[in-house]
Coordinates of C-alpha atoms in Angstrom, one line a residue:
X28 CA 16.5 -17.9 -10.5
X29 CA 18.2 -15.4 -7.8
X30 CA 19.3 -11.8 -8.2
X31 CA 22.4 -10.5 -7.1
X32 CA 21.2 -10.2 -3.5
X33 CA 19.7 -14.0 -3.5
X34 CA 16.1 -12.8 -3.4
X35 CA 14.5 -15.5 -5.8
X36 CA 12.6 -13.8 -9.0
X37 CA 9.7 -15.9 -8.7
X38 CA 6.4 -13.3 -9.4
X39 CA 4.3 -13.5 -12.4
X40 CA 2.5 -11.3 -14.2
X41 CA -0.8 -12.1 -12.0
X42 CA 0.8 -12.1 -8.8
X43 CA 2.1 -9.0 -9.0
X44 CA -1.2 -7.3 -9.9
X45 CA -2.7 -9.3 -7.0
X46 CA -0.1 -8.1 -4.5
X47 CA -0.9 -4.5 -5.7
X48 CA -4.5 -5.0 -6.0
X49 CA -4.8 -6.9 -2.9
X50 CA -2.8 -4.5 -0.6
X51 CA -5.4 -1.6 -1.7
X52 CA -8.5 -3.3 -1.3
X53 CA -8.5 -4.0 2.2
X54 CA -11.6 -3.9 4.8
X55 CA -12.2 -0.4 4.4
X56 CA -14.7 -0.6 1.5
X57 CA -16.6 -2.7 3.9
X58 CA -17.1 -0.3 6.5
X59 CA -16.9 3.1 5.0
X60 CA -18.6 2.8 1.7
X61 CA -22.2 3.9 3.0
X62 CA -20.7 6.7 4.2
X63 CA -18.9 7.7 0.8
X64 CA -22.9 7.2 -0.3
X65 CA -24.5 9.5 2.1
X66 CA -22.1 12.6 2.1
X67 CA -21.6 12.3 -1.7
X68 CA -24.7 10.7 -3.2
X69 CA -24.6 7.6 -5.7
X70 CA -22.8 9.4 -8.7
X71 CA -21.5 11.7 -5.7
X72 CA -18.9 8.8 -4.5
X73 CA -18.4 7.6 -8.3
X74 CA -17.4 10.8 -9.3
X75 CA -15.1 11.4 -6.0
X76 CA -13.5 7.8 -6.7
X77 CA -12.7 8.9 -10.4
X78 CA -10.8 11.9 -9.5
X79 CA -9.0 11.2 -6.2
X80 CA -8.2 7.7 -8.3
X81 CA -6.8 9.7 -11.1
X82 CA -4.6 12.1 -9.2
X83 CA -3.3 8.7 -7.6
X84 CA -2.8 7.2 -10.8
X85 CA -0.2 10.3 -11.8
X86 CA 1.7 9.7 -8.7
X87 CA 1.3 5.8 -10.1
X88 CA 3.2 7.1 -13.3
X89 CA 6.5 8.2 -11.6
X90 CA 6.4 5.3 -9.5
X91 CA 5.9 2.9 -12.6
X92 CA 9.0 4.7 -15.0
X93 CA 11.2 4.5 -11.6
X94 CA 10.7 0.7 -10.8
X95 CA 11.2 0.3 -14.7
X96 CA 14.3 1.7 -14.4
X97 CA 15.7 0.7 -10.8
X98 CA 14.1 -2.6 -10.4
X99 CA 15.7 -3.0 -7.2
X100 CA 14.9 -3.9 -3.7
X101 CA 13.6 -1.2 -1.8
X102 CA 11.8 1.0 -4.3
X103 CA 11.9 4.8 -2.9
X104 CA 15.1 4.1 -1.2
X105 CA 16.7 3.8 -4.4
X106 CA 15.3 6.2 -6.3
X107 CA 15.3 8.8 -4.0
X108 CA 19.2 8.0 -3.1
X109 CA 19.9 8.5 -6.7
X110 CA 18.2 11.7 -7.1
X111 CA 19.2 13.3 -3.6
X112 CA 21.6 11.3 -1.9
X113 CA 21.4 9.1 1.4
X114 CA 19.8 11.3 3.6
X115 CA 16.4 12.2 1.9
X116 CA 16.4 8.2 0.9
X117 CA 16.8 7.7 4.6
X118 CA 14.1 10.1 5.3
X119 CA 11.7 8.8 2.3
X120 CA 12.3 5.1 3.6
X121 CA 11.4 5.4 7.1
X122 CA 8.4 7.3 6.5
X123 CA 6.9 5.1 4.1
X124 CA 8.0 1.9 6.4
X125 CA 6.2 3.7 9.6
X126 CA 3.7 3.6 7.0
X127 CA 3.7 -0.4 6.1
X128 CA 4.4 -0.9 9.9
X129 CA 1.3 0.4 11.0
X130 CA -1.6 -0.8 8.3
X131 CA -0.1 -4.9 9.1
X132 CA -0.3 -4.1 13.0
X133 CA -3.6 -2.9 12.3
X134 CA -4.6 -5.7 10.4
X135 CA -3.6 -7.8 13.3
X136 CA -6.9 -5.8 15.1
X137 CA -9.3 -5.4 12.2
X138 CA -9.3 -9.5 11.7
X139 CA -11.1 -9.8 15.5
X140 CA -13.1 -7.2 14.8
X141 CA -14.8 -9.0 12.0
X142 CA -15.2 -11.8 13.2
X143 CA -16.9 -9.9 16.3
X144 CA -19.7 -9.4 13.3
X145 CA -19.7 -13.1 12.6
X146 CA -19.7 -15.1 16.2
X147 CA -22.6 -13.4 18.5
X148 CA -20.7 -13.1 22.2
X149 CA -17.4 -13.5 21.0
X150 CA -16.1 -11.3 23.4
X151 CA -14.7 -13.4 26.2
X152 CA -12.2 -13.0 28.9
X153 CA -12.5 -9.4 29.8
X154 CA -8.4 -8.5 30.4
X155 CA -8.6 -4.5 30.2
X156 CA -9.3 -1.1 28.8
X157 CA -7.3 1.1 26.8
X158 CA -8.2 4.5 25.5
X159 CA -12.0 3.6 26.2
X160 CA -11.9 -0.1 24.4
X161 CA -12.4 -3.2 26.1
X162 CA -10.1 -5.4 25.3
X163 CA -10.8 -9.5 25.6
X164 CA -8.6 -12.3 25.1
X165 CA -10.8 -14.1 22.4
X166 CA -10.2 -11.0 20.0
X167 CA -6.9 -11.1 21.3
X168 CA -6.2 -14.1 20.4
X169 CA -7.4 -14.3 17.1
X170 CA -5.5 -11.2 16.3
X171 CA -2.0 -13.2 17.2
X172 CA -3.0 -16.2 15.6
X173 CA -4.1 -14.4 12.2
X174 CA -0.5 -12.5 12.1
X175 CA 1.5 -15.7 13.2
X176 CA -0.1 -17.1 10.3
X177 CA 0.7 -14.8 7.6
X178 CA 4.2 -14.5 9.2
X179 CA 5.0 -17.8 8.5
X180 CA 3.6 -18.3 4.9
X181 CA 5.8 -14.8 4.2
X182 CA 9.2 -16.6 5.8
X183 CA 8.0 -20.2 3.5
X184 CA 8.5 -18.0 0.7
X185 CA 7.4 -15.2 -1.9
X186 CA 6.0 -18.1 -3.9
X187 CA 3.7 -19.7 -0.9
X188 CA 2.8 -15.5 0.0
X189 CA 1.6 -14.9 -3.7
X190 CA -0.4 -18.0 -3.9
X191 CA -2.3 -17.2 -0.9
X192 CA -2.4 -13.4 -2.2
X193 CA -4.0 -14.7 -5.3
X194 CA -6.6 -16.9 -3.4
X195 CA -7.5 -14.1 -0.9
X196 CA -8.0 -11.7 -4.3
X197 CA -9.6 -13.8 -6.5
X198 CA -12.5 -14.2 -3.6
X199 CA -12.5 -10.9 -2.9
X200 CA -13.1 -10.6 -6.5
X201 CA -15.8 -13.0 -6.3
X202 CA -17.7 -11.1 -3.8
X203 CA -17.2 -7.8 -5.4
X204 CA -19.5 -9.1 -8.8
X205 CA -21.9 -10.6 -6.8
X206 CA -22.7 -7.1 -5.9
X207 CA -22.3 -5.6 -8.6
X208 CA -24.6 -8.1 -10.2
X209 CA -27.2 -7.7 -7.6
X210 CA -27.2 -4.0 -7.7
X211 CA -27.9 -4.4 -11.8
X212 CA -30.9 -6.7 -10.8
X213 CA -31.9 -4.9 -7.8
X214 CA -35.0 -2.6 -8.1
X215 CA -35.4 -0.1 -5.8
X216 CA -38.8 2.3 -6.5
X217 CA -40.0 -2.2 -5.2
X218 CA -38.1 -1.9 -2.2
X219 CA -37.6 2.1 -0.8
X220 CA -41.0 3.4 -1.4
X221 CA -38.9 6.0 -3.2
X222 CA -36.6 6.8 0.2
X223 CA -33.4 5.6 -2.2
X224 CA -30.5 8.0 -2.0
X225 CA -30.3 11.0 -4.8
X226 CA -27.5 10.8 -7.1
X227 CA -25.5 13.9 -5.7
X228 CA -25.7 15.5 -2.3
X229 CA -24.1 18.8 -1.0
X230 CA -23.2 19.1 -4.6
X231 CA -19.0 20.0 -4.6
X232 CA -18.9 19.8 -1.0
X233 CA -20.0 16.1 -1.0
X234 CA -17.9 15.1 -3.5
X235 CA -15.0 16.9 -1.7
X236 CA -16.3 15.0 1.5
X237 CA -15.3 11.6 -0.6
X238 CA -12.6 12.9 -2.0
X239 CA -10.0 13.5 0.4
X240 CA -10.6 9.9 2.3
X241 CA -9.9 8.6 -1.9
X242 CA -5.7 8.9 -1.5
X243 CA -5.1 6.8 1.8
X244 CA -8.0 4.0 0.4
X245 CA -5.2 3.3 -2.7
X246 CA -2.2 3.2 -0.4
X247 CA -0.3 -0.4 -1.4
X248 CA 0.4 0.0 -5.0
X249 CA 3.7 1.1 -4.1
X250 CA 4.8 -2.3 -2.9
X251 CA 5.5 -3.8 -6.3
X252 CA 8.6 -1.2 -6.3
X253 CA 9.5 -2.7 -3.3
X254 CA 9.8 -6.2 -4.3
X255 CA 10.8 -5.5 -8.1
X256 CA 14.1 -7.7 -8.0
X257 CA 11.6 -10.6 -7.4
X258 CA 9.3 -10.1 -10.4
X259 CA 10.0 -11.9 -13.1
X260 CA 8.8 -9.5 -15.8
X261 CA 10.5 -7.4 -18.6
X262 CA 11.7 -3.9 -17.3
X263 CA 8.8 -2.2 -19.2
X264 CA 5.8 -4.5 -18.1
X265 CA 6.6 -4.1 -14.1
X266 CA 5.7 -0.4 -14.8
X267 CA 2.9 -1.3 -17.0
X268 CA 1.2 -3.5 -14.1
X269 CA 2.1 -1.5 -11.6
X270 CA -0.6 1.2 -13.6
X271 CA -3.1 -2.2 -14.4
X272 CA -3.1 -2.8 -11.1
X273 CA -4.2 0.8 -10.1
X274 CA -6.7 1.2 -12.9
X275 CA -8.4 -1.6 -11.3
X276 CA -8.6 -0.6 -8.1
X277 CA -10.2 2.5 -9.5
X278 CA -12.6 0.5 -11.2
X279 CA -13.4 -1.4 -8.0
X280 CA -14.0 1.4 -5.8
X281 CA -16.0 3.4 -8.3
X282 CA -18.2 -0.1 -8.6
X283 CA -18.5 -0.5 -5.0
X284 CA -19.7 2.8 -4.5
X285 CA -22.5 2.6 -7.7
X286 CA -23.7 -0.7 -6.3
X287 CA -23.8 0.4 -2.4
X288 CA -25.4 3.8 -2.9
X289 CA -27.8 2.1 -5.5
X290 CA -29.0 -0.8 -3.6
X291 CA -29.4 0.9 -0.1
X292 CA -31.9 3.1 1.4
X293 CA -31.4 6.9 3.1
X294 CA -31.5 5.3 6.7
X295 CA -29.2 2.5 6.1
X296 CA -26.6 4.8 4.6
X297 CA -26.9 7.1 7.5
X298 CA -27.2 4.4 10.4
X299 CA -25.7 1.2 9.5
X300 CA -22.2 0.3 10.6
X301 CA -21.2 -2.4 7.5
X302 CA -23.0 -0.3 4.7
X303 CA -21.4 -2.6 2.2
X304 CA -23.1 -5.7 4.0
X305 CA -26.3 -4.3 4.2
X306 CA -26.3 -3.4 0.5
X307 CA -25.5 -7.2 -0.3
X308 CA -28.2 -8.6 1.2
X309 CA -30.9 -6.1 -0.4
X310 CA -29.7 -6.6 -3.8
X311 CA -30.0 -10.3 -3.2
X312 CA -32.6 -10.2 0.0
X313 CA -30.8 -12.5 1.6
X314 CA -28.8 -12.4 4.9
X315 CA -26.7 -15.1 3.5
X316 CA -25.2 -12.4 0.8
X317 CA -24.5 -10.0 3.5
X318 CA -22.1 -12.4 5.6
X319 CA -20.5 -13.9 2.2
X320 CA -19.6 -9.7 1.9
X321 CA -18.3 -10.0 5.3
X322 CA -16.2 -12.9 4.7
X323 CA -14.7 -11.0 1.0
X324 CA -14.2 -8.2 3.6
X325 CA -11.8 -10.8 5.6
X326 CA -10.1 -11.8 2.4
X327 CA -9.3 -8.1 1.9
X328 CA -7.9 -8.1 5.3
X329 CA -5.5 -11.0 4.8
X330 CA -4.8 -9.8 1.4
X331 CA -3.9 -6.5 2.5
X332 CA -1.9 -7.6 5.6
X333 CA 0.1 -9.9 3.2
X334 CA 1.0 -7.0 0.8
X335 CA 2.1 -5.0 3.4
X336 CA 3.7 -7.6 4.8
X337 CA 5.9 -8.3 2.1
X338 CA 6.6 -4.6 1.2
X339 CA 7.4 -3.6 4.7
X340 CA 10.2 -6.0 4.8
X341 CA 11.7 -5.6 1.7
X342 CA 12.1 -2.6 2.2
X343 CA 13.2 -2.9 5.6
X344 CA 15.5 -5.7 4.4
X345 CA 17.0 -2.8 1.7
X346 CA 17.7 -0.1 4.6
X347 CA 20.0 -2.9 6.7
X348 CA 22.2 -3.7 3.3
X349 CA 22.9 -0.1 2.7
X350 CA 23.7 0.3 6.2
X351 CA 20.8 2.1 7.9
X352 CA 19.6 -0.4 10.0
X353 CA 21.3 -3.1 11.9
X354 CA 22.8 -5.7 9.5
X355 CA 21.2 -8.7 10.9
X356 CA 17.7 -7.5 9.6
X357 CA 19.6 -8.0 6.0
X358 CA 19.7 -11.3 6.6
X359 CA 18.2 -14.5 3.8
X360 CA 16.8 -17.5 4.9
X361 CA 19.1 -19.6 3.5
X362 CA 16.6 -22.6 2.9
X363 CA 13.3 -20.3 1.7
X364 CA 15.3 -17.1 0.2
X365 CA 13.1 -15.0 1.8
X366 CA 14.6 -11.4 4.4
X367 CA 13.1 -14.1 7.3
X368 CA 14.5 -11.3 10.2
X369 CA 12.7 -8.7 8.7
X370 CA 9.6 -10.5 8.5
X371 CA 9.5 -11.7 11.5
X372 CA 10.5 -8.3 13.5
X373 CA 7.6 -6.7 11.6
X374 CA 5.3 -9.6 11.9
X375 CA 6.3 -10.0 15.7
X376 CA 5.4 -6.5 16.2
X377 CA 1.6 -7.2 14.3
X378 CA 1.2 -10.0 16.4
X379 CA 1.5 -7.8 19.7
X380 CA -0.5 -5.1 18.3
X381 CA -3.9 -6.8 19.8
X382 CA -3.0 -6.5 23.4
X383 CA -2.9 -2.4 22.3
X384 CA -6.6 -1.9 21.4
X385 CA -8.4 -0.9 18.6
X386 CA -8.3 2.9 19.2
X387 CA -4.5 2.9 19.8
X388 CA -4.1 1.5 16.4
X389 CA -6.1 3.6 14.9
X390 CA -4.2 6.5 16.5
X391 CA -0.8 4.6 15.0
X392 CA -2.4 4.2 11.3
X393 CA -3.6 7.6 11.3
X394 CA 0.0 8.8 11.6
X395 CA 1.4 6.9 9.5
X396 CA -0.5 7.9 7.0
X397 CA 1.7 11.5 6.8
X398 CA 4.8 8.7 6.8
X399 CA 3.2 8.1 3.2
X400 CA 2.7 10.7 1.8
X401 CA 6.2 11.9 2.6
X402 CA 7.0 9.1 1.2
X403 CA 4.8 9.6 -2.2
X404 CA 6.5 13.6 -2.1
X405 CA 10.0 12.3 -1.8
X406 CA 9.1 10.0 -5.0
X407 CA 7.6 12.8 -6.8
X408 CA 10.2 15.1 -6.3
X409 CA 12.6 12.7 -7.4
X410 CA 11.0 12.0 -10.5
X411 CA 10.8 15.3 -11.7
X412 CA 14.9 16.2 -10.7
X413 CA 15.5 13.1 -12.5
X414 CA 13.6 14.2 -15.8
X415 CA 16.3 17.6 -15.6
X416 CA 19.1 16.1 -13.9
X417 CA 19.6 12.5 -16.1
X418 CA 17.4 13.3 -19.0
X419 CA 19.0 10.6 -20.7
X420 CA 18.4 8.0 -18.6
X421 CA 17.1 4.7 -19.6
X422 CA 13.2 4.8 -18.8
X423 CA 12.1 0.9 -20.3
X424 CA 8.4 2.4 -19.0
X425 CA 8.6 6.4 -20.1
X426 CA 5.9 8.6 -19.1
X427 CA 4.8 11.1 -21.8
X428 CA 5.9 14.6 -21.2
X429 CA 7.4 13.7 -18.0
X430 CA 7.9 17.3 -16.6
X431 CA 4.9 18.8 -17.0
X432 CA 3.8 15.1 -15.4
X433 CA 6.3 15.7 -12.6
X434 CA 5.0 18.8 -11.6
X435 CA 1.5 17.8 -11.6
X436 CA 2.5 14.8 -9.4
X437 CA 4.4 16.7 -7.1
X438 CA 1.7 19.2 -6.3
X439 CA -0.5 16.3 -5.9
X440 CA 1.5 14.7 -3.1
X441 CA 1.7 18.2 -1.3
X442 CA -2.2 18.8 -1.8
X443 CA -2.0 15.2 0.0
X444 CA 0.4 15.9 3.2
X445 CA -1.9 19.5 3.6
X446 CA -4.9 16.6 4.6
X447 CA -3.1 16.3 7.7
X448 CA -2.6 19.5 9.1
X449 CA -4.2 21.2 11.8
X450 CA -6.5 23.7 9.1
X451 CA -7.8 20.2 7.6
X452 CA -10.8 18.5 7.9
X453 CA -8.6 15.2 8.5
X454 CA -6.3 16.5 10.2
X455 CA -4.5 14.7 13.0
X456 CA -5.2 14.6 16.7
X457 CA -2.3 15.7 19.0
X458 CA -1.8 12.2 20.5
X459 CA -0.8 10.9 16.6
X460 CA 1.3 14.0 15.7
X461 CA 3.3 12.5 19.2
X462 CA 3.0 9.3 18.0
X463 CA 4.5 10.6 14.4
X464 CA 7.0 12.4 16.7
X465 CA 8.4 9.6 18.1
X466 CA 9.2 7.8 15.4
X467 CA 11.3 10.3 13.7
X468 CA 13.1 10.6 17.0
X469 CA 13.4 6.5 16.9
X470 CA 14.5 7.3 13.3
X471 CA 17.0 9.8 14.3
X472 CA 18.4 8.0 16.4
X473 CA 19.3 4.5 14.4
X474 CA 20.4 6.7 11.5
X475 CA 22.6 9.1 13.3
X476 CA 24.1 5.9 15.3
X477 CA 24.4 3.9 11.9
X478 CA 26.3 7.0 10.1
X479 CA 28.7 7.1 13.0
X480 CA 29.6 3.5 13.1
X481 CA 29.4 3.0 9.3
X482 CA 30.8 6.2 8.2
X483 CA 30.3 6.8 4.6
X484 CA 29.3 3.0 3.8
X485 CA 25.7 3.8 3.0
X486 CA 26.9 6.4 0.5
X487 CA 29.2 3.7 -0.5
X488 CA 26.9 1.0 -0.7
X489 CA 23.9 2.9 -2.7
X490 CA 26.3 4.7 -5.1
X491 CA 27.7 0.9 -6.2
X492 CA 24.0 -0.1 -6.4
X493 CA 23.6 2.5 -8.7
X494 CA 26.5 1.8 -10.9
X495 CA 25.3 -1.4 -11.3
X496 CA 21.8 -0.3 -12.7
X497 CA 23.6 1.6 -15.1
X498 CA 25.3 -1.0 -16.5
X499 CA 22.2 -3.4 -15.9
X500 CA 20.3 -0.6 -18.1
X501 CA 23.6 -0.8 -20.8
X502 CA 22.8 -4.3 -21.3
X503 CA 19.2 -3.5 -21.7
X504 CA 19.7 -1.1 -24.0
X505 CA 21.8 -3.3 -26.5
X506 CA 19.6 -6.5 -26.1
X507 CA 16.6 -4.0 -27.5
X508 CA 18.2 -3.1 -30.4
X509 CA 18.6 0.7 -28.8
X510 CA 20.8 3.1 -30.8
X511 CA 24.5 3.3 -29.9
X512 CA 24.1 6.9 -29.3
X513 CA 21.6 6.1 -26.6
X514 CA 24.1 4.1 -25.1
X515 CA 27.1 6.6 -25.2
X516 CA 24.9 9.1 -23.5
X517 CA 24.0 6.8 -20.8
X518 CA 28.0 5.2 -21.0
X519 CA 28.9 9.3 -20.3
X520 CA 26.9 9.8 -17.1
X521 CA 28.4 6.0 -15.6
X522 CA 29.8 8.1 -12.7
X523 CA 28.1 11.0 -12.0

């Protein structure tokens, strides 16, 4: 079955909360989780988890009643165009693609760097150094060779990209109880001679310590909005798995965090480089359990990467039909159905992203990082001017006292851009604010030459979009039995 834009609908219910789940649970639980352990203490990072998680889960709200009611291609770039018009959609959508851009070019890097745990001396073929890393052409090459491969399942199709999504979670999954399991069995007063970490250290500050690296471990929920004319769901249960999907991710980091600062000693936490390993193979005393972690940490890689993968060019895919990119990045495969240019462009870009460096990358994912939560602002500002502007509006997913909600959320998202400023204790280095620079020059650029060549298309373009939710939302309304005075309210405000 194909949507109007001849994107296939071809996601279930559990591949959508595997594409969600997935792209947040990537290989950072591996390698920062015994430090969530020693600045916070056990119930320290538990507690962190629970509240950063919640204030993500309100920004998961707007994002849930949006995609309910614009299940379109491109997620923010619709809903902030209906709220605010082109330009703040333009704005929203290319910070939040800088965003998916630079987590599946880093992914491209983190993949060799695992494997670097795995294979003693796998470094070979010194080429160069940048920024202070070596770089060889072993990691090299695996890097490449991992993102040619998840390039090409994503041009196959969504269906051959959700399957593998699904495998890469359901290990990750795997690995995850085995964990949890051994940490319920593990004993430590037998093992630490009493040197086990305390349940809370540095008291608020610890927690706070956790709390502000919480936000940027959920980022990826946001791509089910991007591919929601693809998901084969009723209106109301995209933005009810949408939520599922984050709820479990809270659930998993809170668990990770319980079983790593529980099976663990002081030292490790402090010293070790793959906490999260280390605390697999004392609950089980085994090294075997330490690289089966490492390999669930590979699946979150390639799940991640895929998510990404798929939202980045969805979204990219929706900027070149409304005219803010080049058209031929708009373009279907006409044998798999899938935005093929896009995917490749973005996948072609991950693939070089080895021959960069670790250190670069990291420089490039830190600043996109404050391309997402522009992007999460945008959403929540949008939200709440919807709530006044359209209050009748058809919302198949509604969020209960929505302004009040809206506020909260939008407060949230400004709490999260103040992480990156200079006063912040994650606040970026100068060489990433250039980076971040750049690409709102690069930006700048392609929209101001696109609004010139296309003059008033875009507008054009997104306004019809909208018109036709509205009367997709008409037809929703009558097949569920809504009120006619519903309808006439929304029939009044076809043409705003």
């Amino acid at each position: 079955m194909e949507n109007q834009h001849g994107l296939s609908k071809s996601l279930s219910t559990i591949d959508i909360v595997a594409l969600a789940f997935g792209a947040m649970i990537g290989w950072g639980w591996v390698v920062l989780a015994g430090g969530w352990v020693s600045s916070a203490g056990v119930l320290g990072a538990v507690v962190a988890f629970l509240i950063g998680g919640l204030a993500v889960l309100l920004i998961g709200l707007a994002y849930a009643e949006l995609a309910a009611c614009m299940p379109i291609t491109g997620g923010e770039h619709t809903y902030t165009h209906r709220a605010f018009g082109v330009h703040v959609s333009f704005i929203c959508s290319w910070s939040i693609l800088f965003g998916y851009l630079s987590v599946v070019a880093f992914e491209a890097v983190a993949l060799p760097t695992v494997v670097e745990y795995l294979i003693p001396n796998f470094n070979q073929g010194y080429m160069y150094n940048i920024a202070g890393w070596d770089v060889y052409a072993t990691w090299v090459a695996v890097g490449m060779l991992g993102s040619i491969i998840v390039t090409w399942l994503n041009v196959r199709g969504l269906e051959v990209a959700a399957w593998f999504q699904k495998l890469a979670v359901l290990g990750i999954l795997f690995v995850g109880i085995m964990l949890f399991v051994g940490a319920l069995l593990f004993n430590p007063e037998a093992r630490f001679d009493n040197l086990g970490l305390p349940n809370f250290i540095n008291g608020t500050a610890g927690i706070m310590t956790v709390i502000i690296m919480v936000p940027f471990m959920f980022v990826g929920f946001d791509v089910i909005p991007q591919a929601a004319e693809e998901i084969d769901l009723s209106r109301p249960k995209i933005g009810l798995f949408l939520i599922v999907s984050l709820i479990m991710a809270i659930m998993w980091y809170m668990g990770i965090a319980w079983s790593v600062g529980y099976t663990l000693s002081a030292e490790q936490a402090a010293s070790s480089s793959l906490g999260t390993a280390d605390a697999m193979m004392n609950a089980w005393n085994s090294k075997w359990a330490g690289v089966l972690l490492i390999i669930g940490g590979v699946l979150g890689i390639l799940s991640s990467w895929n998510a990404f993968l798929i939202g980045g060019s969805r979204l990219m895919y929706a900027m070149a039909k409304s005219h803010m990119l080049p058209e031929f990045l708009g373009k279907i495969h006409p044998k798999y159905g899938t935005p093929a240019t896009a995917i490749m462009l973005i996948g072609g870009l991950a693939t070089l992203a080895p021959l960069f460096g670790r250190k670069t990358l990291v420089w490039i994912v830190d600043a996109g990082g404050v391309g997402i939560v522009i992007a999460y602002t945008c959403v929540a500002a949008a939200f709440l001017y919807l709530r006044f502007k359209e209050p009748d509006m058809v919302r198949p997913f509604r969020v209960p006292a929505g302004k009040l909600v809206g506020v909260i959320i939008l407060l949230v998202s400004i709490g999260m851009i103040s992480l990156y400023l200079p006063w912040a204790p994650s606040a970026l280095t100068p060489v990433e604010w250039v980076i971040f620079g750049v690409w709102c020059l690069i930006g700048a650029l392609l929209y101001g030459y696109a609004y010139k060549k296309n003059p008033g298309k875009s507008q054009a373009f997104m306004d019809e979009e909208i018109r036709a939710i509205k009367e997709a939302n008409q037809v929703w309304l009558k097949e569920n039995g809504m009120p006619s005075l519903a309808i006439e309210r929304q029939a009044s405000r076809r043409n705003p």
